[in-house]
Amino acid sequence: QVRIEGSVKRLPEEESERYFHSRPKSSQIGAVVSRQSTVIPDREYLRKKNAELEERYRETTVPKPAYWGGYILQPDVVEFWQGQTNRLHDRIVFRRLRD
């Protein structure tokens, strides 16, 4: 297990846009076709929608969806936990030093 504590902020729109377009076109289309946490009818729906968008954006740029973006995590604590069969578990914690 890995646990991280820290502050999180939204990635600026320009950086999200730049990163989205640095990815392969197939990944960009995949991000549009399969919006995270959205229920889809079935796999065939994904295949058809993917083929449709591949055709639509064959010669043009895939627009970054408004919902797509990233976050920046500034970690203060990172903890690694590994269970052992004898219950003498390994737990390693790193904490950011403050000035």
mmCIF file with all atom_site columns, C-alpha atoms in Angstrom:
data_model
loop_
_atom_site.group_PDB
_atom_site.id
_atom_site.type_symbol
_atom_site.label_atom_id
_atom_site.label_alt_id
_atom_site.label_comp_id
_atom_site.label_asym_id
_atom_site.label_entity_id
_atom_site.label_seq_id
_atom_site.pdbx_PDB_ins_code
_atom_site.Cartn_x
_atom_site.Cartn_y
_atom_site.Cartn_z
_atom_site.occupancy
_atom_site.B_iso_or_equiv
_atom_site.pdbx_formal_charge
_atom_site.auth_seq_id
_atom_site.auth_comp_id
_atom_site.auth_asym_id
_atom_site.auth_atom_id
_atom_site.pdbx_PDB_model_num
ATOM 1  C CA . GLN A 1 1  ? 0.000   0.000   0.000   1.00 0.00 ? 1  GLN A CA 1
ATOM 2  C CA . VAL A 1 2  ? 1.117   3.558   -0.635  1.00 0.00 ? 2  VAL A CA 1
ATOM 3  C CA . ARG A 1 3  ? -0.458  6.532   1.120   1.00 0.00 ? 3  ARG A CA 1
ATOM 4  C CA . ILE A 1 4  ? 0.325   10.156  0.285   1.00 0.00 ? 4  ILE A CA 1
ATOM 5  C CA . GLU A 1 5  ? -0.616  13.292  2.227   1.00 0.00 ? 5  GLU A CA 1
ATOM 6  C CA . GLY A 1 6  ? -0.213  16.783  0.884   1.00 0.00 ? 6  GLY A CA 1
ATOM 7  C CA . SER A 1 7  ? -1.834  19.679  -0.866  1.00 0.00 ? 7  SER A CA 1
ATOM 8  C CA . VAL A 1 8  ? -3.497  19.287  -4.247  1.00 0.00 ? 8  VAL A CA 1
ATOM 9  C CA . LYS A 1 9  ? -4.357  21.910  -6.821  1.00 0.00 ? 9  LYS A CA 1
ATOM 10 C CA . ARG A 1 10 ? -5.801  21.785  -10.310 1.00 0.00 ? 10 ARG A CA 1
ATOM 11 C CA . LEU A 1 11 ? -3.277  21.845  -13.157 1.00 0.00 ? 11 LEU A CA 1
ATOM 12 C CA . PRO A 1 12 ? -3.559  25.140  -15.069 1.00 0.00 ? 12 PRO A CA 1
ATOM 13 C CA . GLU A 1 13 ? -5.697  24.834  -18.212 1.00 0.00 ? 13 GLU A CA 1
ATOM 14 C CA . GLU A 1 14 ? -2.784  25.672  -20.550 1.00 0.00 ? 14 GLU A CA 1
ATOM 15 C CA . GLU A 1 15 ? -0.690  22.835  -19.093 1.00 0.00 ? 15 GLU A CA 1
ATOM 16 C CA . SER A 1 16 ? -3.619  20.395  -19.303 1.00 0.00 ? 16 SER A CA 1
ATOM 17 C CA . GLU A 1 17 ? -4.115  21.407  -22.943 1.00 0.00 ? 17 GLU A CA 1
ATOM 18 C CA . ARG A 1 18 ? -0.412  20.985  -23.734 1.00 0.00 ? 18 ARG A CA 1
ATOM 19 C CA . TYR A 1 19 ? -0.233  17.593  -22.029 1.00 0.00 ? 19 TYR A CA 1
ATOM 20 C CA . PHE A 1 20 ? -3.439  16.331  -23.690 1.00 0.00 ? 20 PHE A CA 1
ATOM 21 C CA . HIS A 1 21 ? -2.047  17.145  -27.137 1.00 0.00 ? 21 HIS A CA 1
ATOM 22 C CA . SER A 1 22 ? 1.368   15.621  -26.353 1.00 0.00 ? 22 SER A CA 1
ATOM 23 C CA . ARG A 1 23 ? -0.317  12.214  -26.034 1.00 0.00 ? 23 ARG A CA 1
ATOM 24 C CA . PRO A 1 24 ? -0.856  9.935   -29.052 1.00 0.00 ? 24 PRO A CA 1
ATOM 25 C CA . LYS A 1 25 ? -4.018  10.743  -30.994 1.00 0.00 ? 25 LYS A CA 1
ATOM 26 C CA . SER A 1 26 ? -5.414  7.299   -30.098 1.00 0.00 ? 26 SER A CA 1
ATOM 27 C CA . SER A 1 27 ? -5.077  8.183   -26.396 1.00 0.00 ? 27 SER A CA 1
ATOM 28 C CA . GLN A 1 28 ? -6.759  11.540  -26.948 1.00 0.00 ? 28 GLN A CA 1
ATOM 29 C CA . ILE A 1 29 ? -9.681  9.815   -28.657 1.00 0.00 ? 29 ILE A CA 1
ATOM 30 C CA . GLY A 1 30 ? -9.802  7.211   -25.902 1.00 0.00 ? 30 GLY A CA 1
ATOM 31 C CA . ALA A 1 31 ? -10.116 9.975   -23.311 1.00 0.00 ? 31 ALA A CA 1
ATOM 32 C CA . VAL A 1 32 ? -13.110 11.383  -25.192 1.00 0.00 ? 32 VAL A CA 1
ATOM 33 C CA . VAL A 1 33 ? -14.748 7.996   -25.833 1.00 0.00 ? 33 VAL A CA 1
ATOM 34 C CA . SER A 1 34 ? -14.371 6.605   -22.330 1.00 0.00 ? 34 SER A CA 1
ATOM 35 C CA . ARG A 1 35 ? -14.930 9.414   -19.866 1.00 0.00 ? 35 ARG A CA 1
ATOM 36 C CA . GLN A 1 36 ? -13.694 8.245   -16.471 1.00 0.00 ? 36 GLN A CA 1
ATOM 37 C CA . SER A 1 37 ? -16.380 7.024   -14.038 1.00 0.00 ? 37 SER A CA 1
ATOM 38 C CA . THR A 1 38 ? -19.113 7.150   -16.697 1.00 0.00 ? 38 THR A CA 1
ATOM 39 C CA . VAL A 1 39 ? -21.227 4.038   -17.175 1.00 0.00 ? 39 VAL A CA 1
ATOM 40 C CA . ILE A 1 40 ? -21.094 2.689   -20.729 1.00 0.00 ? 40 ILE A CA 1
ATOM 41 C CA . PRO A 1 41 ? -23.625 0.311   -22.288 1.00 0.00 ? 41 PRO A CA 1
ATOM 42 C CA . ASP A 1 42 ? -21.098 -2.279  -23.481 1.00 0.00 ? 42 ASP A CA 1
ATOM 43 C CA . ARG A 1 43 ? -17.737 -2.794  -25.174 1.00 0.00 ? 43 ARG A CA 1
ATOM 44 C CA . GLU A 1 44 ? -19.288 -2.561  -28.641 1.00 0.00 ? 44 GLU A CA 1
ATOM 45 C CA . TYR A 1 45 ? -20.412 0.988   -27.838 1.00 0.00 ? 45 TYR A CA 1
ATOM 46 C CA . LEU A 1 46 ? -16.766 1.879   -27.116 1.00 0.00 ? 46 LEU A CA 1
ATOM 47 C CA . ARG A 1 47 ? -15.572 0.295   -30.356 1.00 0.00 ? 47 ARG A CA 1
ATOM 48 C CA . LYS A 1 48 ? -18.161 2.128   -32.466 1.00 0.00 ? 48 LYS A CA 1
ATOM 49 C CA . LYS A 1 49 ? -17.612 5.472   -30.760 1.00 0.00 ? 49 LYS A CA 1
ATOM 50 C CA . ASN A 1 50 ? -13.838 5.080   -31.072 1.00 0.00 ? 50 ASN A CA 1
ATOM 51 C CA . ALA A 1 51 ? -14.083 4.289   -34.815 1.00 0.00 ? 51 ALA A CA 1
ATOM 52 C CA . GLU A 1 52 ? -16.425 7.248   -35.318 1.00 0.00 ? 52 GLU A CA 1
ATOM 53 C CA . LEU A 1 53 ? -14.023 9.671   -33.627 1.00 0.00 ? 53 LEU A CA 1
ATOM 54 C CA . GLU A 1 54 ? -10.969 8.235   -35.406 1.00 0.00 ? 54 GLU A CA 1
ATOM 55 C CA . GLU A 1 55 ? -12.723 9.061   -38.670 1.00 0.00 ? 55 GLU A CA 1
ATOM 56 C CA . ARG A 1 56 ? -13.899 12.499  -37.506 1.00 0.00 ? 56 ARG A CA 1
ATOM 57 C CA . TYR A 1 57 ? -10.428 13.549  -36.306 1.00 0.00 ? 57 TYR A CA 1
ATOM 58 C CA . ARG A 1 58 ? -8.372  11.778  -38.987 1.00 0.00 ? 58 ARG A CA 1
ATOM 59 C CA . GLU A 1 59 ? -7.060  15.073  -40.387 1.00 0.00 ? 59 GLU A CA 1
ATOM 60 C CA . THR A 1 60 ? -7.788  17.443  -37.499 1.00 0.00 ? 60 THR A CA 1
ATOM 61 C CA . THR A 1 61 ? -6.840  17.982  -33.885 1.00 0.00 ? 61 THR A CA 1
ATOM 62 C CA . VAL A 1 62 ? -8.871  16.266  -31.186 1.00 0.00 ? 62 VAL A CA 1
ATOM 63 C CA . PRO A 1 63 ? -10.257 18.992  -28.926 1.00 0.00 ? 63 PRO A CA 1
ATOM 64 C CA . LYS A 1 64 ? -9.484  18.512  -25.248 1.00 0.00 ? 64 LYS A CA 1
ATOM 65 C CA . PRO A 1 65 ? -12.735 17.848  -23.399 1.00 0.00 ? 65 PRO A CA 1
ATOM 66 C CA . ALA A 1 66 ? -13.629 20.495  -20.796 1.00 0.00 ? 66 ALA A CA 1
ATOM 67 C CA . TYR A 1 67 ? -13.780 17.793  -18.100 1.00 0.00 ? 67 TYR A CA 1
ATOM 68 C CA . TRP A 1 68 ? -10.282 16.505  -18.856 1.00 0.00 ? 68 TRP A CA 1
ATOM 69 C CA . GLY A 1 69 ? -7.386  17.799  -16.780 1.00 0.00 ? 69 GLY A CA 1
ATOM 70 C CA . GLY A 1 70 ? -4.856  17.055  -14.138 1.00 0.00 ? 70 GLY A CA 1
ATOM 71 C CA . TYR A 1 71 ? -3.840  17.813  -10.603 1.00 0.00 ? 71 TYR A CA 1
ATOM 72 C CA . ILE A 1 72 ? -0.562  18.710  -8.953  1.00 0.00 ? 72 ILE A CA 1
ATOM 73 C CA . LEU A 1 73 ? 0.190   16.952  -5.674  1.00 0.00 ? 73 LEU A CA 1
ATOM 74 C CA . GLN A 1 74 ? 2.736   18.538  -3.335  1.00 0.00 ? 74 GLN A CA 1
ATOM 75 C CA . PRO A 1 75 ? 3.476   15.597  -1.021  1.00 0.00 ? 75 PRO A CA 1
ATOM 76 C CA . ASP A 1 76 ? 4.246   16.222  2.662   1.00 0.00 ? 76 ASP A CA 1
ATOM 77 C CA . VAL A 1 77 ? 4.108   12.568  3.735   1.00 0.00 ? 77 VAL A CA 1
ATOM 78 C CA . VAL A 1 78 ? 4.632   9.392   1.710   1.00 0.00 ? 78 VAL A CA 1
ATOM 79 C CA . GLU A 1 79 ? 4.037   6.099   3.480   1.00 0.00 ? 79 GLU A CA 1
ATOM 80 C CA . PHE A 1 80 ? 4.807   2.629   2.148   1.00 0.00 ? 80 PHE A CA 1
ATOM 81 C CA . TRP A 1 81 ? 3.192   -0.328  3.945   1.00 0.00 ? 81 TRP A CA 1
ATOM 82 C CA . GLN A 1 82 ? 3.857   -3.952  3.109   1.00 0.00 ? 82 GLN A CA 1
ATOM 83 C CA . GLY A 1 83 ? 2.071   -6.711  4.987   1.00 0.00 ? 83 GLY A CA 1
ATOM 84 C CA . GLN A 1 84 ? 4.017   -9.755  6.125   1.00 0.00 ? 84 GLN A CA 1
ATOM 85 C CA . THR A 1 85 ? 2.633   -13.214 6.932   1.00 0.00 ? 85 THR A CA 1
ATOM 86 C CA . ASN A 1 86 ? 3.970   -13.012 10.504  1.00 0.00 ? 86 ASN A CA 1
ATOM 87 C CA . ARG A 1 87 ? 2.196   -9.657  11.007  1.00 0.00 ? 87 ARG A CA 1
ATOM 88 C CA . LEU A 1 88 ? 5.546   -7.892  11.478  1.00 0.00 ? 88 LEU A CA 1
ATOM 89 C CA . HIS A 1 89 ? 4.604   -5.479  8.727   1.00 0.00 ? 89 HIS A CA 1
ATOM 90 C CA . ASP A 1 90 ? 7.002   -3.068  7.038   1.00 0.00 ? 90 ASP A CA 1
ATOM 91 C CA . ARG A 1 91 ? 5.995   0.578   7.311   1.00 0.00 ? 91 ARG A CA 1
ATOM 92 C CA . ILE A 1 92 ? 8.301   3.240   5.889   1.00 0.00 ? 92 ILE A CA 1
ATOM 93 C CA . VAL A 1 93 ? 7.302   6.896   6.185   1.00 0.00 ? 93 VAL A CA 1
ATOM 94 C CA . PHE A 1 94 ? 8.992   9.866   4.531   1.00 0.00 ? 94 PHE A CA 1
ATOM 95 C CA . ARG A 1 95 ? 8.126   13.381  5.733   1.00 0.00 ? 95 ARG A CA 1
ATOM 96 C CA . ARG A 1 96 ? 9.004   16.633  4.004   1.00 0.00 ? 96 ARG A CA 1
ATOM 97 C CA . LEU A 1 97 ? 11.444  18.689  6.049   1.00 0.00 ? 97 LEU A CA 1
ATOM 98 C CA . ARG A 1 98 ? 10.397  22.295  6.603   1.00 0.00 ? 98 ARG A CA 1
ATOM 99 C CA . ASP A 1 99 ? 12.865  25.172  6.828   1.00 0.00 ? 99 ASP A CA 1
#
